[in-house]
Amino acid sequence: MVLLTSIKYGLQAMQAIFVLMTFK
C-alpha cells in the first residue's frame, strides 16, 4: 500500500531530522 510506505518513509524522515537537530 502506498499509504503504509509513505508513513514509513515519513517516520524515517522525522527520525533523521530529529537526529540532525540533536547533533546540531
mmCIF file of C-alpha atoms in Angstrom:
data_model
loop_
_atom_site.group_PDB
_atom_site.id
_atom_site.type_symbol
_atom_site.label_atom_id
_atom_site.label_comp_id
_atom_site.label_asym_id
_atom_site.label_seq_id
_atom_site.Cartn_x
_atom_site.Cartn_y
_atom_site.Cartn_z
ATOM 1 C CA MET A 1 0.000 0.000 0.000
ATOM 2 C CA VAL A 2 1.248 3.477 -0.843
ATOM 3 C CA LEU A 3 -0.066 4.956 2.419
ATOM 4 C CA LEU A 4 1.878 2.466 4.531
ATOM 5 C CA THR A 5 5.147 3.103 2.672
ATOM 6 C CA SER A 6 4.654 6.871 2.825
ATOM 7 C CA ILE A 7 4.087 6.676 6.591
ATOM 8 C CA LYS A 8 7.209 4.532 6.965
ATOM 9 C CA TYR A 9 9.351 6.984 4.980
ATOM 10 C CA GLY A 10 7.759 9.863 6.867
ATOM 11 C CA LEU A 11 8.815 8.345 10.185
ATOM 12 C CA GLN A 12 12.345 7.791 8.851
ATOM 13 C CA ALA A 13 12.500 11.403 7.666
ATOM 14 C CA MET A 14 11.303 12.707 11.050
ATOM 15 C CA GLN A 15 13.872 10.494 12.786
ATOM 16 C CA ALA A 16 16.658 11.827 10.540
ATOM 17 C CA ILE A 17 15.580 15.444 11.154
ATOM 18 C CA PHE A 18 15.456 14.793 14.900
ATOM 19 C CA VAL A 19 18.986 13.360 14.822
ATOM 20 C CA LEU A 20 20.287 16.290 12.766
ATOM 21 C CA MET A 21 18.696 18.802 15.161
ATOM 22 C CA THR A 22 20.153 16.914 18.124
ATOM 23 C CA PHE A 23 23.696 16.893 16.732
ATOM 24 C CA LYS A 24 23.437 20.489 15.516
#
